[in-house]
């Protein structure tokens, strides 16, 4: 018999909306536009339009203040959603704001 090589699946790549760095999907944090608003998706499985942000605090600042996240999600970011995302960034990433 001949030995078969185990096929490896390609790792999904995504781009940070703030800095433009392309990396492994799992290394980025997904932000999702849902019917309830814009939320961080820690599981990566929420339904809705999504955008990805690096864990770097500068990327979170760029995404939230310069409209890059709004543009990617095609939705306006409410003050409550922005505050919730800043709090998420402060606890789950490299620092946030």
mmCIF file with all atom_site columns, C-alpha atoms in Angstrom:
data_model
loop_
_atom_site.group_PDB
_atom_site.id
_atom_site.type_symbol
_atom_site.label_atom_id
_atom_site.label_alt_id
_atom_site.label_comp_id
_atom_site.label_asym_id
_atom_site.label_entity_id
_atom_site.label_seq_id
_atom_site.pdbx_PDB_ins_code
_atom_site.Cartn_x
_atom_site.Cartn_y
_atom_site.Cartn_z
_atom_site.occupancy
_atom_site.B_iso_or_equiv
_atom_site.pdbx_formal_charge
_atom_site.auth_seq_id
_atom_site.auth_comp_id
_atom_site.auth_asym_id
_atom_site.auth_atom_id
_atom_site.pdbx_PDB_model_num
ATOM 1  C CA . UNK A 1 1  ? 0.000   0.000  0.000  1.00 0.00 ? 1  UNK A CA 1
ATOM 2  C CA . UNK A 1 2  ? 1.070   3.552  -0.519 1.00 0.00 ? 2  UNK A CA 1
ATOM 3  C CA . UNK A 1 3  ? 1.095   6.057  2.271  1.00 0.00 ? 3  UNK A CA 1
ATOM 4  C CA . UNK A 1 4  ? -1.088  9.086  1.718  1.00 0.00 ? 4  UNK A CA 1
ATOM 5  C CA . UNK A 1 5  ? -0.196  12.487 2.988  1.00 0.00 ? 5  UNK A CA 1
ATOM 6  C CA . UNK A 1 6  ? -2.629  14.115 5.327  1.00 0.00 ? 6  UNK A CA 1
ATOM 7  C CA . UNK A 1 7  ? -4.091  17.118 3.592  1.00 0.00 ? 7  UNK A CA 1
ATOM 8  C CA . UNK A 1 8  ? -3.786  20.324 5.524  1.00 0.00 ? 8  UNK A CA 1
ATOM 9  C CA . UNK A 1 9  ? -6.459  22.905 5.162  1.00 0.00 ? 9  UNK A CA 1
ATOM 10 C CA . UNK A 1 10 ? -5.373  26.427 4.317  1.00 0.00 ? 10 UNK A CA 1
ATOM 11 C CA . UNK A 1 11 ? -5.587  28.857 7.220  1.00 0.00 ? 11 UNK A CA 1
ATOM 12 C CA . UNK A 1 12 ? -8.131  31.624 6.573  1.00 0.00 ? 12 UNK A CA 1
ATOM 13 C CA . UNK A 1 13 ? -6.516  35.047 6.241  1.00 0.00 ? 13 UNK A CA 1
ATOM 14 C CA . UNK A 1 14 ? -8.237  38.324 7.153  1.00 0.00 ? 14 UNK A CA 1
ATOM 15 C CA . UNK A 1 15 ? -7.205  41.981 7.023  1.00 0.00 ? 15 UNK A CA 1
ATOM 16 C CA . UNK A 1 16 ? -7.342  44.484 9.889  1.00 0.00 ? 16 UNK A CA 1
ATOM 17 C CA . UNK A 1 17 ? -9.592  47.402 8.870  1.00 0.00 ? 17 UNK A CA 1
ATOM 18 C CA . UNK A 1 18 ? -7.329  49.881 10.673 1.00 0.00 ? 18 UNK A CA 1
ATOM 19 C CA . UNK A 1 19 ? -3.739  49.014 9.717  1.00 0.00 ? 19 UNK A CA 1
ATOM 20 C CA . UNK A 1 20 ? -4.285  46.765 6.702  1.00 0.00 ? 20 UNK A CA 1
ATOM 21 C CA . UNK A 1 21 ? -2.181  43.904 8.075  1.00 0.00 ? 21 UNK A CA 1
ATOM 22 C CA . UNK A 1 22 ? -3.226  40.520 6.672  1.00 0.00 ? 22 UNK A CA 1
ATOM 23 C CA . UNK A 1 23 ? -2.857  37.664 9.133  1.00 0.00 ? 23 UNK A CA 1
ATOM 24 C CA . UNK A 1 24 ? -4.437  34.493 10.472 1.00 0.00 ? 24 UNK A CA 1
ATOM 25 C CA . UNK A 1 25 ? -8.163  34.934 11.122 1.00 0.00 ? 25 UNK A CA 1
ATOM 26 C CA . UNK A 1 26 ? -7.799  33.681 14.708 1.00 0.00 ? 26 UNK A CA 1
ATOM 27 C CA . UNK A 1 27 ? -5.229  36.373 15.520 1.00 0.00 ? 27 UNK A CA 1
ATOM 28 C CA . UNK A 1 28 ? -7.747  39.155 14.810 1.00 0.00 ? 28 UNK A CA 1
ATOM 29 C CA . UNK A 1 29 ? -10.890 40.193 16.671 1.00 0.00 ? 29 UNK A CA 1
ATOM 30 C CA . UNK A 1 30 ? -14.132 40.148 14.694 1.00 0.00 ? 30 UNK A CA 1
ATOM 31 C CA . UNK A 1 31 ? -16.608 43.010 15.040 1.00 0.00 ? 31 UNK A CA 1
ATOM 32 C CA . UNK A 1 32 ? -20.137 42.261 13.810 1.00 0.00 ? 32 UNK A CA 1
ATOM 33 C CA . UNK A 1 33 ? -23.120 44.371 12.790 1.00 0.00 ? 33 UNK A CA 1
ATOM 34 C CA . UNK A 1 34 ? -26.207 42.607 14.118 1.00 0.00 ? 34 UNK A CA 1
ATOM 35 C CA . UNK A 1 35 ? -29.833 43.623 14.487 1.00 0.00 ? 35 UNK A CA 1
ATOM 36 C CA . UNK A 1 36 ? -29.036 44.606 18.097 1.00 0.00 ? 36 UNK A CA 1
ATOM 37 C CA . UNK A 1 37 ? -26.115 46.854 17.174 1.00 0.00 ? 37 UNK A CA 1
ATOM 38 C CA . UNK A 1 38 ? -22.388 46.497 16.637 1.00 0.00 ? 38 UNK A CA 1
ATOM 39 C CA . UNK A 1 39 ? -20.683 44.001 18.944 1.00 0.00 ? 39 UNK A CA 1
ATOM 40 C CA . UNK A 1 40 ? -17.372 42.180 19.337 1.00 0.00 ? 40 UNK A CA 1
ATOM 41 C CA . UNK A 1 41 ? -17.636 38.515 18.349 1.00 0.00 ? 41 UNK A CA 1
ATOM 42 C CA . UNK A 1 42 ? -15.259 36.454 20.474 1.00 0.00 ? 42 UNK A CA 1
ATOM 43 C CA . UNK A 1 43 ? -16.457 33.160 18.953 1.00 0.00 ? 43 UNK A CA 1
ATOM 44 C CA . UNK A 1 44 ? -16.233 34.272 15.327 1.00 0.00 ? 44 UNK A CA 1
ATOM 45 C CA . UNK A 1 45 ? -19.594 32.674 14.615 1.00 0.00 ? 45 UNK A CA 1
ATOM 46 C CA . UNK A 1 46 ? -22.184 35.435 15.004 1.00 0.00 ? 46 UNK A CA 1
ATOM 47 C CA . UNK A 1 47 ? -24.332 36.062 11.953 1.00 0.00 ? 47 UNK A CA 1
ATOM 48 C CA . UNK A 1 48 ? -24.017 39.468 10.342 1.00 0.00 ? 48 UNK A CA 1
ATOM 49 C CA . UNK A 1 49 ? -21.613 41.676 8.429  1.00 0.00 ? 49 UNK A CA 1
ATOM 50 C CA . UNK A 1 50 ? -18.197 41.463 10.022 1.00 0.00 ? 50 UNK A CA 1
ATOM 51 C CA . UNK A 1 51 ? -14.910 43.336 10.094 1.00 0.00 ? 51 UNK A CA 1
ATOM 52 C CA . UNK A 1 52 ? -11.606 42.429 11.734 1.00 0.00 ? 52 UNK A CA 1
ATOM 53 C CA . UNK A 1 53 ? -9.326  44.479 14.000 1.00 0.00 ? 53 UNK A CA 1
ATOM 54 C CA . UNK A 1 54 ? -5.829  43.668 15.345 1.00 0.00 ? 54 UNK A CA 1
ATOM 55 C CA . UNK A 1 55 ? -5.277  43.394 19.064 1.00 0.00 ? 55 UNK A CA 1
ATOM 56 C CA . UNK A 1 56 ? -3.123  46.545 19.032 1.00 0.00 ? 56 UNK A CA 1
ATOM 57 C CA . UNK A 1 57 ? -4.589  49.516 20.888 1.00 0.00 ? 57 UNK A CA 1
ATOM 58 C CA . UNK A 1 58 ? -3.635  51.879 18.058 1.00 0.00 ? 58 UNK A CA 1
ATOM 59 C CA . UNK A 1 59 ? -5.695  49.815 15.615 1.00 0.00 ? 59 UNK A CA 1
ATOM 60 C CA . UNK A 1 60 ? -8.747  49.984 17.872 1.00 0.00 ? 60 UNK A CA 1
ATOM 61 C CA . UNK A 1 61 ? -8.373  53.760 18.160 1.00 0.00 ? 61 UNK A CA 1
ATOM 62 C CA . UNK A 1 62 ? -8.024  54.089 14.380 1.00 0.00 ? 62 UNK A CA 1
ATOM 63 C CA . UNK A 1 63 ? -11.002 51.828 13.674 1.00 0.00 ? 63 UNK A CA 1
ATOM 64 C CA . UNK A 1 64 ? -13.293 53.567 16.167 1.00 0.00 ? 64 UNK A CA 1
ATOM 65 C CA . UNK A 1 65 ? -12.368 57.224 15.638 1.00 0.00 ? 65 UNK A CA 1
ATOM 66 C CA . UNK A 1 66 ? -11.658 57.545 11.918 1.00 0.00 ? 66 UNK A CA 1
ATOM 67 C CA . UNK A 1 67 ? -14.758 55.792 10.597 1.00 0.00 ? 67 UNK A CA 1
ATOM 68 C CA . UNK A 1 68 ? -12.961 52.748 9.224  1.00 0.00 ? 68 UNK A CA 1
ATOM 69 C CA . UNK A 1 69 ? -15.163 50.360 11.179 1.00 0.00 ? 69 UNK A CA 1
ATOM 70 C CA . UNK A 1 70 ? -18.340 52.188 10.126 1.00 0.00 ? 70 UNK A CA 1
ATOM 71 C CA . UNK A 1 71 ? -17.248 52.025 6.492  1.00 0.00 ? 71 UNK A CA 1
ATOM 72 C CA . UNK A 1 72 ? -16.492 48.293 6.655  1.00 0.00 ? 72 UNK A CA 1
ATOM 73 C CA . UNK A 1 73 ? -19.713 47.448 8.466  1.00 0.00 ? 73 UNK A CA 1
ATOM 74 C CA . UNK A 1 74 ? -21.804 49.869 6.378  1.00 0.00 ? 74 UNK A CA 1
ATOM 75 C CA . UNK A 1 75 ? -23.461 51.192 9.535  1.00 0.00 ? 75 UNK A CA 1
ATOM 76 C CA . UNK A 1 76 ? -23.170 54.147 11.887 1.00 0.00 ? 76 UNK A CA 1
ATOM 77 C CA . UNK A 1 77 ? -21.479 53.397 15.184 1.00 0.00 ? 77 UNK A CA 1
ATOM 78 C CA . UNK A 1 78 ? -23.603 54.631 18.101 1.00 0.00 ? 78 UNK A CA 1
ATOM 79 C CA . UNK A 1 79 ? -21.964 56.132 21.173 1.00 0.00 ? 79 UNK A CA 1
ATOM 80 C CA . UNK A 1 80 ? -23.098 53.140 23.261 1.00 0.00 ? 80 UNK A CA 1
ATOM 81 C CA . UNK A 1 81 ? -21.643 50.657 20.770 1.00 0.00 ? 81 UNK A CA 1
ATOM 82 C CA . UNK A 1 82 ? -18.370 52.598 20.593 1.00 0.00 ? 82 UNK A CA 1
ATOM 83 C CA . UNK A 1 83 ? -18.080 52.654 24.395 1.00 0.00 ? 83 UNK A CA 1
ATOM 84 C CA . UNK A 1 84 ? -18.819 48.917 24.596 1.00 0.00 ? 84 UNK A CA 1
ATOM 85 C CA . UNK A 1 85 ? -16.164 48.181 21.956 1.00 0.00 ? 85 UNK A CA 1
ATOM 86 C CA . UNK A 1 86 ? -13.624 50.377 23.763 1.00 0.00 ? 86 UNK A CA 1
ATOM 87 C CA . UNK A 1 87 ? -14.321 48.478 26.994 1.00 0.00 ? 87 UNK A CA 1
ATOM 88 C CA . UNK A 1 88 ? -13.941 45.169 25.136 1.00 0.00 ? 88 UNK A CA 1
ATOM 89 C CA . UNK A 1 89 ? -10.659 46.344 23.609 1.00 0.00 ? 89 UNK A CA 1
ATOM 90 C CA . UNK A 1 90 ? -9.322  47.389 27.005 1.00 0.00 ? 90 UNK A CA 1
ATOM 91 C CA . UNK A 1 91 ? -9.950  43.944 28.483 1.00 0.00 ? 91 UNK A CA 1
ATOM 92 C CA . UNK A 1 92 ? -9.304  41.617 25.520 1.00 0.00 ? 92 UNK A CA 1
ATOM 93 C CA . UNK A 1 93 ? -6.579  43.214 23.427 1.00 0.00 ? 93 UNK A CA 1
ATOM 94 C CA . UNK A 1 94 ? -3.273  44.962 23.741 1.00 0.00 ? 94 UNK A CA 1
ATOM 95 C CA . UNK A 1 95 ? -4.810  47.819 25.679 1.00 0.00 ? 95 UNK A CA 1
ATOM 96 C CA . UNK A 1 96 ? -7.365  49.696 23.603 1.00 0.00 ? 96 UNK A CA 1
ATOM 97 C CA . UNK A 1 97 ? -7.957  53.226 24.807 1.00 0.00 ? 97 UNK A CA 1
#
